[in-house]
PDB file of C-alpha atoms in Angstrom:
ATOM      1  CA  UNK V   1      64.975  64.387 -99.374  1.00 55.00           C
ATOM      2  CA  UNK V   2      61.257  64.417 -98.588  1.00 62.00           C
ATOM      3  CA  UNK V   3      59.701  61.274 -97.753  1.00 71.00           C
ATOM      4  CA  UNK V   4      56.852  60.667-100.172  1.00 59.00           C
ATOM      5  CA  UNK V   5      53.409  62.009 -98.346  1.00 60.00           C
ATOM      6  CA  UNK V   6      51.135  58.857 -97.327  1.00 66.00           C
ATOM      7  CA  UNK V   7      49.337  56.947-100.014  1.00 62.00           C
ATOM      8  CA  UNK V   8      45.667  57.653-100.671  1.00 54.00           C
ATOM      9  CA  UNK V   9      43.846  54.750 -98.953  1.00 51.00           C
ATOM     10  CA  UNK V  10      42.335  52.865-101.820  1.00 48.00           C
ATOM     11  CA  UNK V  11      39.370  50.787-102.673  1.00 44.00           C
ATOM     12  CA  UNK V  12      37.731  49.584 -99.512  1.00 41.00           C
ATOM     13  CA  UNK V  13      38.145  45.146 -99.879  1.00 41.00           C
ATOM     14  CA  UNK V  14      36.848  42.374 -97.695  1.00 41.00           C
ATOM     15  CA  UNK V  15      39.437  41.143 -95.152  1.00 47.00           C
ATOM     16  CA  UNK V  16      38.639  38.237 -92.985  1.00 51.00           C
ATOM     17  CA  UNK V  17      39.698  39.429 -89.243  1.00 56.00           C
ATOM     18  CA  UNK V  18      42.871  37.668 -88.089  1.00 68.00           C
ATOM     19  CA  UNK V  19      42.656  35.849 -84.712  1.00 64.00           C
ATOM     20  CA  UNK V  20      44.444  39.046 -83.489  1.00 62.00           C
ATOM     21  CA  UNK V  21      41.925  41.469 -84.679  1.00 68.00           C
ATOM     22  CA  UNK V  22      38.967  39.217 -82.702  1.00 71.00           C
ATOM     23  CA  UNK V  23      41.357  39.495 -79.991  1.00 61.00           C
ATOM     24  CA  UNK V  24      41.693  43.216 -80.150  1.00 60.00           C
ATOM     25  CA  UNK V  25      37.508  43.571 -80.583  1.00 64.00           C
ATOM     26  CA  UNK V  26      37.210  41.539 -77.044  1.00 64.00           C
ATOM     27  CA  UNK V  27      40.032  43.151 -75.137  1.00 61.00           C
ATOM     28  CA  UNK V  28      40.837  46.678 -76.674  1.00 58.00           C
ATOM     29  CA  UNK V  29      43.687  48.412 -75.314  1.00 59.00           C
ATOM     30  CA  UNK V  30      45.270  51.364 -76.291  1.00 72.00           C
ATOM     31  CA  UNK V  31      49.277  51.114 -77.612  1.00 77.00           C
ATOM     32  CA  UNK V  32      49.532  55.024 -77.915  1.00 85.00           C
ATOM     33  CA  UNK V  33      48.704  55.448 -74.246  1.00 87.00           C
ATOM     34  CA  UNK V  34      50.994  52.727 -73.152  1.00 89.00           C
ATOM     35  CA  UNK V  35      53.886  55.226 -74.065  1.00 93.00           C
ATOM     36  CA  UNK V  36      52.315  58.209 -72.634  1.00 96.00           C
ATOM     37  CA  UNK V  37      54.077  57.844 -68.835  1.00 96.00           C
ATOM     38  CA  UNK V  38      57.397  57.902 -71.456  1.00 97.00           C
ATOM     39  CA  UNK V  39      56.846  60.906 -73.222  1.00 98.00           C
ATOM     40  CA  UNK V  40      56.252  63.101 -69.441  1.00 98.00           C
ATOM     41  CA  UNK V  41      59.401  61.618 -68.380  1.00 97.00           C
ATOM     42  CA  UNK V  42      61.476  63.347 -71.622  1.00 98.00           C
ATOM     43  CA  UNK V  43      59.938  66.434 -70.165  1.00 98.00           C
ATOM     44  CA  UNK V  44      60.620  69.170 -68.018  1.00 96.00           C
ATOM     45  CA  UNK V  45      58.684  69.625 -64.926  1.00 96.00           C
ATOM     46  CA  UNK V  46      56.684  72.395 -65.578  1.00 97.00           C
ATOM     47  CA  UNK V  47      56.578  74.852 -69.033  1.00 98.00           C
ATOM     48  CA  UNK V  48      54.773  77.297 -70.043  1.00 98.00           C
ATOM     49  CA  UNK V  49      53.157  76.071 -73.102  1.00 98.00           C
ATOM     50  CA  UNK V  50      52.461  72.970 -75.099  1.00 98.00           C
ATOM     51  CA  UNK V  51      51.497  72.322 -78.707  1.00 98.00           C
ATOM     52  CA  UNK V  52      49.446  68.311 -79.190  1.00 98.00           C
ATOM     53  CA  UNK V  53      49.373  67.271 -82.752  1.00 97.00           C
ATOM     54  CA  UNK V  54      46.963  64.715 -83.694  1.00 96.00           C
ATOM     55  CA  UNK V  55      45.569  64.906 -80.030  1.00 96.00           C
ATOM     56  CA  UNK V  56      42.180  62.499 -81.009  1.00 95.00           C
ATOM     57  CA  UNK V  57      40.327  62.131 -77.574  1.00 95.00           C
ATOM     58  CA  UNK V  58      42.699  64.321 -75.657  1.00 96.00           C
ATOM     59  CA  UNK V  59      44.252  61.498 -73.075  1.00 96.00           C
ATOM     60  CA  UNK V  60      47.844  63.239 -73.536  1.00 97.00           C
ATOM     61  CA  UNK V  61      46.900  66.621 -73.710  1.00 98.00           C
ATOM     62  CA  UNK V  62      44.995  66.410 -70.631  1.00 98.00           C
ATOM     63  CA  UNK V  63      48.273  64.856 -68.862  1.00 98.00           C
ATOM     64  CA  UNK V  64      50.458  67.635 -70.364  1.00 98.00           C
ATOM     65  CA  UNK V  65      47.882  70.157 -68.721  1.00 98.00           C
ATOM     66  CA  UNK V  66      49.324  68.839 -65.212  1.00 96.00           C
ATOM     67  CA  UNK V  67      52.920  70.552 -65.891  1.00 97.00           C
ATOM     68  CA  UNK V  68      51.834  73.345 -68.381  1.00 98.00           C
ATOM     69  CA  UNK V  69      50.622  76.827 -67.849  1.00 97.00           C
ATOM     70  CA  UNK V  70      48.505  76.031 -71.519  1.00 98.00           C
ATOM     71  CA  UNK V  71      47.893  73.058 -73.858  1.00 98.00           C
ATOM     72  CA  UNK V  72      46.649  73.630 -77.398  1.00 97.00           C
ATOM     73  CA  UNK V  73      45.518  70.748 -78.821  1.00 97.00           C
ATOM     74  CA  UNK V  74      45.070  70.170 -82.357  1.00 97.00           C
ATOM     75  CA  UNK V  75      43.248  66.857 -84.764  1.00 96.00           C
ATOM     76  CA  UNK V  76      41.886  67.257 -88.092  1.00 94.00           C
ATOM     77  CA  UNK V  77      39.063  64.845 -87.322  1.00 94.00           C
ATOM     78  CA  UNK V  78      35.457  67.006 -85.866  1.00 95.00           C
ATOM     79  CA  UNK V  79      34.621  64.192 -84.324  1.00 95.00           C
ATOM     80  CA  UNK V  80      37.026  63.211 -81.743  1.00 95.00           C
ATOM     81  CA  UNK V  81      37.761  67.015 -81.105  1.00 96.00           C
ATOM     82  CA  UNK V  82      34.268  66.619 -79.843  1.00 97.00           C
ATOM     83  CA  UNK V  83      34.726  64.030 -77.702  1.00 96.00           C
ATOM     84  CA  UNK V  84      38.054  65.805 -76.599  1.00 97.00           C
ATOM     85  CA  UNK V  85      36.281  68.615 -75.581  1.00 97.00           C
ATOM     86  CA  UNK V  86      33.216  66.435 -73.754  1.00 97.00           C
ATOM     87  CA  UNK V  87      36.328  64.671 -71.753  1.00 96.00           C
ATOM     88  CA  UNK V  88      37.825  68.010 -70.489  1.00 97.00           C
ATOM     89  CA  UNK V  89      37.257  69.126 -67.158  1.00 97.00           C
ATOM     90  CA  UNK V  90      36.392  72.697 -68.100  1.00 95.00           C
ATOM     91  CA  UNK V  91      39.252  73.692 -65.432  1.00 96.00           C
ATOM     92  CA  UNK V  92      41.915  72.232 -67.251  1.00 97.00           C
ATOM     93  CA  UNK V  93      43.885  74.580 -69.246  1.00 97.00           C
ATOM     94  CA  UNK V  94      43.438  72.907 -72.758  1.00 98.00           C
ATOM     95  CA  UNK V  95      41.917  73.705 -75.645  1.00 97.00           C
ATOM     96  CA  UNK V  96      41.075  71.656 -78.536  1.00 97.00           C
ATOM     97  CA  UNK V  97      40.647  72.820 -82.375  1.00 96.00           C
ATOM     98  CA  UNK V  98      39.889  71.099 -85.568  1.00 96.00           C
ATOM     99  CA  UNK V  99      43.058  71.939 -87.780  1.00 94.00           C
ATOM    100  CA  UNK V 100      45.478  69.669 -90.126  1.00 91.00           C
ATOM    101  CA  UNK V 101      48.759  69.739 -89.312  1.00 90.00           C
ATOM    102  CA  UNK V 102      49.359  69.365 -92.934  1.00 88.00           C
ATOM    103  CA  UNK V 103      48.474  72.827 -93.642  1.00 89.00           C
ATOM    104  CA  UNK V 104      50.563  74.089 -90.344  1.00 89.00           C
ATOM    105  CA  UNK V 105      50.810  74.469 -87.076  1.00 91.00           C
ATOM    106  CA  UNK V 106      49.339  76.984 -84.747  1.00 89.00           C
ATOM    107  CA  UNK V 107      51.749  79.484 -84.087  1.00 83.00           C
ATOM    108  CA  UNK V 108      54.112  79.344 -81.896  1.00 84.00           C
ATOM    109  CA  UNK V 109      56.623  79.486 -79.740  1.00 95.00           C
ATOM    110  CA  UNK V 110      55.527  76.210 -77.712  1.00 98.00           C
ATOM    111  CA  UNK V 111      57.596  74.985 -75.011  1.00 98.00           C
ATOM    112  CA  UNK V 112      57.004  71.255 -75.671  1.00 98.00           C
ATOM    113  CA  UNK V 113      55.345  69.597 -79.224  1.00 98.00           C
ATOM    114  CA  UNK V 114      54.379  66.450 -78.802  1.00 98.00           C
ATOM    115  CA  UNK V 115      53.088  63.704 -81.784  1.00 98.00           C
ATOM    116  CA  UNK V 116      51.949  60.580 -81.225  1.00 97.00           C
ATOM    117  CA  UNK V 117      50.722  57.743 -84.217  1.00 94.00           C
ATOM    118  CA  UNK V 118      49.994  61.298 -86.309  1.00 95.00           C
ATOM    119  CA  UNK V 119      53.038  61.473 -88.918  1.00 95.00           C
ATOM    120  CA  UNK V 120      52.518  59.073 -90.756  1.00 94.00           C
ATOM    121  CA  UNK V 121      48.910  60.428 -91.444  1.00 92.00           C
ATOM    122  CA  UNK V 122      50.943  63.767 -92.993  1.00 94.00           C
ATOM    123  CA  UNK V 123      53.928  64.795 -95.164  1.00 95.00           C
ATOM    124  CA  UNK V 124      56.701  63.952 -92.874  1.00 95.00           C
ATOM    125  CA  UNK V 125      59.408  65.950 -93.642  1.00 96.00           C
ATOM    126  CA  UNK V 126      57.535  69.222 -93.916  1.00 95.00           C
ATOM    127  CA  UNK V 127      56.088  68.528 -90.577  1.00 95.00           C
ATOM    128  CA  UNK V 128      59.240  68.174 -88.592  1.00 96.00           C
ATOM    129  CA  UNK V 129      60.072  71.348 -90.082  1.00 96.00           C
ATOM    130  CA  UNK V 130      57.098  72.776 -88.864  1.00 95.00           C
ATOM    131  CA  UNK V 131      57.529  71.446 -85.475  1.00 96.00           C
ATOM    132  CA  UNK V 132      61.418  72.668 -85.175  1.00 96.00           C
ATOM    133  CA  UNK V 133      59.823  76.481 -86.200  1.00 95.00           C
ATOM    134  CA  UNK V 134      57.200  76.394 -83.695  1.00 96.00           C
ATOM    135  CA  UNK V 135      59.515  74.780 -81.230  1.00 97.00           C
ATOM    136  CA  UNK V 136      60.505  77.222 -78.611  1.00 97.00           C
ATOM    137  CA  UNK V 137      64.526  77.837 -78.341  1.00 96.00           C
ATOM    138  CA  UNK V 138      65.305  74.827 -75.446  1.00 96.00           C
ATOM    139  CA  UNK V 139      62.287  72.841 -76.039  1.00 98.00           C
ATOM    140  CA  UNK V 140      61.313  69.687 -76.517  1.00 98.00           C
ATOM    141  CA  UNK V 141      59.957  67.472 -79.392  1.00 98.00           C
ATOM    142  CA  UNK V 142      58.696  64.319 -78.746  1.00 98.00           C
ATOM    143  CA  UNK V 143      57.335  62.058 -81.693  1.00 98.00           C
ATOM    144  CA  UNK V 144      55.590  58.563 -80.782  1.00 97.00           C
ATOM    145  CA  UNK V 145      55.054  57.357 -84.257  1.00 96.00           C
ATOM    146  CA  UNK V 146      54.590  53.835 -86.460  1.00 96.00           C
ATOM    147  CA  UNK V 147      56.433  52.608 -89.151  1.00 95.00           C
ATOM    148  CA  UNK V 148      56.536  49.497 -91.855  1.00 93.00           C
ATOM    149  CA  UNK V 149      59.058  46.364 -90.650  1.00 92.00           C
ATOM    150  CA  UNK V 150      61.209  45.380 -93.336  1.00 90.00           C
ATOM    151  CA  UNK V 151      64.482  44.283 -91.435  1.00 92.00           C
ATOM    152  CA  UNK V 152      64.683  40.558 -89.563  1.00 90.00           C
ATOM    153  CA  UNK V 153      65.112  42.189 -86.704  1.00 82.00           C
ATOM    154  CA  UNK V 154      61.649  44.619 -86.679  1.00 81.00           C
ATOM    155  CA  UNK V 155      59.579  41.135 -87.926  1.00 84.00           C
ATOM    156  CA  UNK V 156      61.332  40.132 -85.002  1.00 82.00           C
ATOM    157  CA  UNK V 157      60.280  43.063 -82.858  1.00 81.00           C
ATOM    158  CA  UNK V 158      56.843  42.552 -84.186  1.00 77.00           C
ATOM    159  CA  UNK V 159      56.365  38.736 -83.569  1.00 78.00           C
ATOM    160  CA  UNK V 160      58.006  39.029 -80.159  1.00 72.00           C
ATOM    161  CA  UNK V 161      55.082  42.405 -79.415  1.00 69.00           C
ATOM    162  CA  UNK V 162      51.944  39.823 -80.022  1.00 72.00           C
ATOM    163  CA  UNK V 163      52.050  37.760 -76.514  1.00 68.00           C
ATOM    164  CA  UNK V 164      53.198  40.995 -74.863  1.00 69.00           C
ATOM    165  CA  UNK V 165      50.301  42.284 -76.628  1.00 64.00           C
ATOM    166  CA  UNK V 166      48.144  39.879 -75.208  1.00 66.00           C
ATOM    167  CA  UNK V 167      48.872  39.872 -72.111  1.00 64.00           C
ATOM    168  CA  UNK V 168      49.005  43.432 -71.630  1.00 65.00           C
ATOM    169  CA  UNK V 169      45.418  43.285 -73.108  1.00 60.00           C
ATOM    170  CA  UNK V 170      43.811  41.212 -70.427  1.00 63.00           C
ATOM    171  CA  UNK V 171      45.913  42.828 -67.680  1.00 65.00           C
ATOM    172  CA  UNK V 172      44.106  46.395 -69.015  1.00 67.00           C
ATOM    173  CA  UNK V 173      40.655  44.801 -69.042  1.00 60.00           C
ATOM    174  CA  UNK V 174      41.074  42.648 -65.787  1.00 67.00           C
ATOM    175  CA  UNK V 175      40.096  40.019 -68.269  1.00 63.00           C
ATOM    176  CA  UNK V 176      36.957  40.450 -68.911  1.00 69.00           C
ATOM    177  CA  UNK V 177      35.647  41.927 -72.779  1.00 68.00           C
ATOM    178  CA  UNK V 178      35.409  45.455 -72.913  1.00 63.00           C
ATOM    179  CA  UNK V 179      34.544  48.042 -75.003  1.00 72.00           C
ATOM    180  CA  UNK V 180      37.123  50.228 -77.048  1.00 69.00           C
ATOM    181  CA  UNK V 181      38.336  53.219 -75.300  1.00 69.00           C
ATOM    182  CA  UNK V 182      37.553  56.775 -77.022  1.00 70.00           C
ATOM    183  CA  UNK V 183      41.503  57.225 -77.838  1.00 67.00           C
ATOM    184  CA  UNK V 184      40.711  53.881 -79.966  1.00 66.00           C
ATOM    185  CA  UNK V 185      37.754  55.436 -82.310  1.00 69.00           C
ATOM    186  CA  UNK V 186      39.601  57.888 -84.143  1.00 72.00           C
ATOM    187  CA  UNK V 187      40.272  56.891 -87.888  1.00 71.00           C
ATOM    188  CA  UNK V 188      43.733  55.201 -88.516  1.00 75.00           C
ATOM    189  CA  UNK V 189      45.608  53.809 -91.264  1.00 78.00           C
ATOM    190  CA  UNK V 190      48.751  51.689 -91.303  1.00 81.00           C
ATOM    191  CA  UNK V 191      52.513  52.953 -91.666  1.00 87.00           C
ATOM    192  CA  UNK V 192      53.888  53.051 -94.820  1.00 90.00           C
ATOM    193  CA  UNK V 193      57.946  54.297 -93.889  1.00 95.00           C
ATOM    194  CA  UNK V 194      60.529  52.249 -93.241  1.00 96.00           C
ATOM    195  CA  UNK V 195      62.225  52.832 -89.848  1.00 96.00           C
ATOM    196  CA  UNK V 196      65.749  53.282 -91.419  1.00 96.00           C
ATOM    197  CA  UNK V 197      64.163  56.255 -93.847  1.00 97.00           C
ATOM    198  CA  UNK V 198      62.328  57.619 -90.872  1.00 97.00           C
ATOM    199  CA  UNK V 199      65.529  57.986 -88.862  1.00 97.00           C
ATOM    200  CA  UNK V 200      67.670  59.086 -92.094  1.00 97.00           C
ATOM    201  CA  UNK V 201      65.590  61.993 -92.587  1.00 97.00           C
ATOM    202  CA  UNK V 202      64.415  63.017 -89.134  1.00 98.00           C
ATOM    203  CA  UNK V 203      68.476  63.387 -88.250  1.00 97.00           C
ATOM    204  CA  UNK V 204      68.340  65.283 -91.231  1.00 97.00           C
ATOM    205  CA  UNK V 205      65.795  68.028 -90.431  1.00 97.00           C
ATOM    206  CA  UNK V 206      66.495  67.986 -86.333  1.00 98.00           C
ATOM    207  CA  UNK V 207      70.136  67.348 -86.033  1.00 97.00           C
ATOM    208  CA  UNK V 208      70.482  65.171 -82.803  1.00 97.00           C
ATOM    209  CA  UNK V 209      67.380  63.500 -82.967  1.00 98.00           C
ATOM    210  CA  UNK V 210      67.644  60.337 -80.778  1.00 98.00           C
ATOM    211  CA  UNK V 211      65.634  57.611 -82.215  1.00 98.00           C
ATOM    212  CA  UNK V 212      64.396  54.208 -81.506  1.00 97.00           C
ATOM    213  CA  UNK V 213      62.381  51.292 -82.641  1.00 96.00           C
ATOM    214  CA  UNK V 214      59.770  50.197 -79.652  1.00 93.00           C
ATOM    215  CA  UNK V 215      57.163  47.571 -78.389  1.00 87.00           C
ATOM    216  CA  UNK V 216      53.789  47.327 -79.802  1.00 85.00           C
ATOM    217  CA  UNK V 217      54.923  48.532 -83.538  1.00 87.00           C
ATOM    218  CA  UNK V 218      55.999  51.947 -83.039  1.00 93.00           C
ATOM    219  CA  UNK V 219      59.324  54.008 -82.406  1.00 97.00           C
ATOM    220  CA  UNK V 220      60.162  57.294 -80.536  1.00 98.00           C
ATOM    221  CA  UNK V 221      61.817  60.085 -81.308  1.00 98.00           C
ATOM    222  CA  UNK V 222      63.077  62.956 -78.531  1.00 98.00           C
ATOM    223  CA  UNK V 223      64.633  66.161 -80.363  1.00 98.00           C
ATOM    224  CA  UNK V 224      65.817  69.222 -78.181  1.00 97.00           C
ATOM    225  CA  UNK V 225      66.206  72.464 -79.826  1.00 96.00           C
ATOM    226  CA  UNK V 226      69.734  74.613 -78.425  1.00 93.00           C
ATOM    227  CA  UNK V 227      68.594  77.432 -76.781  1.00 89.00           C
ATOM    228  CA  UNK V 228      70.387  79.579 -79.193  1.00 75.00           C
ATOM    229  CA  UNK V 229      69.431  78.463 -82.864  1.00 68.00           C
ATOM    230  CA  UNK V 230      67.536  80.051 -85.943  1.00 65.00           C
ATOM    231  CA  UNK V 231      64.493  78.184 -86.437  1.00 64.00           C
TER     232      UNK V 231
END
């Protein structure tokens, strides 16, 4: 079963900003990053190469350029594949392109994919089959992505995330008002999936797949492929 591509976003209407949006104007911080000294620790030390989908200002993919012998780096968005490319030491083993994932992937094998708050801008099912073909036998996938609460428990999740949020947000900014990173400028749009059909259907496509529901509105998902399968 496919889960249904994302919604065109419709008719732009006035919304008054919520205390927490005023909040998030004065002390930006970046929830994507937060998970980024995760996602190295599912990883091996070093690999040879390393596919970034939706890689916006290139924060991860210049971390994954530490362990890897190359990084390609991909974001359908000319704009913050600019500022990717301005933000990359000209040493670093990365490259960035302006590509949608929704049309595929560069070709692989890559040692490690990695995905963070990107699915849920593309068909979701067809891209974790991408990923698993372009995923090198023994690699690793590793998904941070968002998805819509709708169990007491999530609303939970989220309510409990807000003074965490808060606090992490003046931490970050030494509390003081600051302006928003370059990771934050890249165009976004809110989750529209259920957790419970996310995980149904990822198990589904990557047989394994560990999943879980995080801090800060998002989940993770880790998928390994055997060293010995057909894509």
């Amino acid at each position: 079963m496919e889960i249904p591509p994302p919604r065109a976003p419709g008719p732009a209407r006035a919304r008054r900003p919520s205390a927490l949006d005023r909040f998030h104007a004065a002390f930006p911080w970046d929830h994507n990053a937060h998970y980024h000294p995760w996602i190295l620790r599912q990883l091996p030390a070093r690999f040879p190469r390393a596919l970034d989908v939706g890689s916006g200002s290139g924060d991860l993919a210049r971390l994954l350029a530490g362990r890897a012998g190359a990084v390609h780096a991909v974001d359908r968005d000319p704009a913050i594949t600019a500022r990717a490319r301005e933000l990359t030491p000209p040493a670093l083993p990365v490259s960035f392109a302006v590509a949608d994932a929704a049309a595929g992937l560069p070709a692989g094998p890559h040692d490690v994919i990695t995905c963070v708050a990107t699915l849920h801008h593309l068909p979701f099912t067809a891209t974790l089959v991408r990923c698993r073909r372009a995923l090198a036998p023994g690699g690793t996938l590793v998904v941070v992505g968002l998805y819509r609460p709708r169990t007491a428990v999530e609303h939970l999740l989220g309510a409990a995330a807000v003074p965490a949020n808060a606090a992490m947000a003046l931490i970050r900014n030494g509390g003081r008002p600051a302006r928003r990173p370059p990771a934050m400028t890249a165009p976004t749009r809110p989750a529209d999936t259920p957790f419970a059909e996310i995980a149904r259907e990822a198990r589904r496509v990557l047989p394994g797949a560990r999943l879980r529901r995080r801090l800060f509105w998002r989940y993770t998902l880790v998928w390994r492929r055997p060293a010995h399968t057909a894509p």
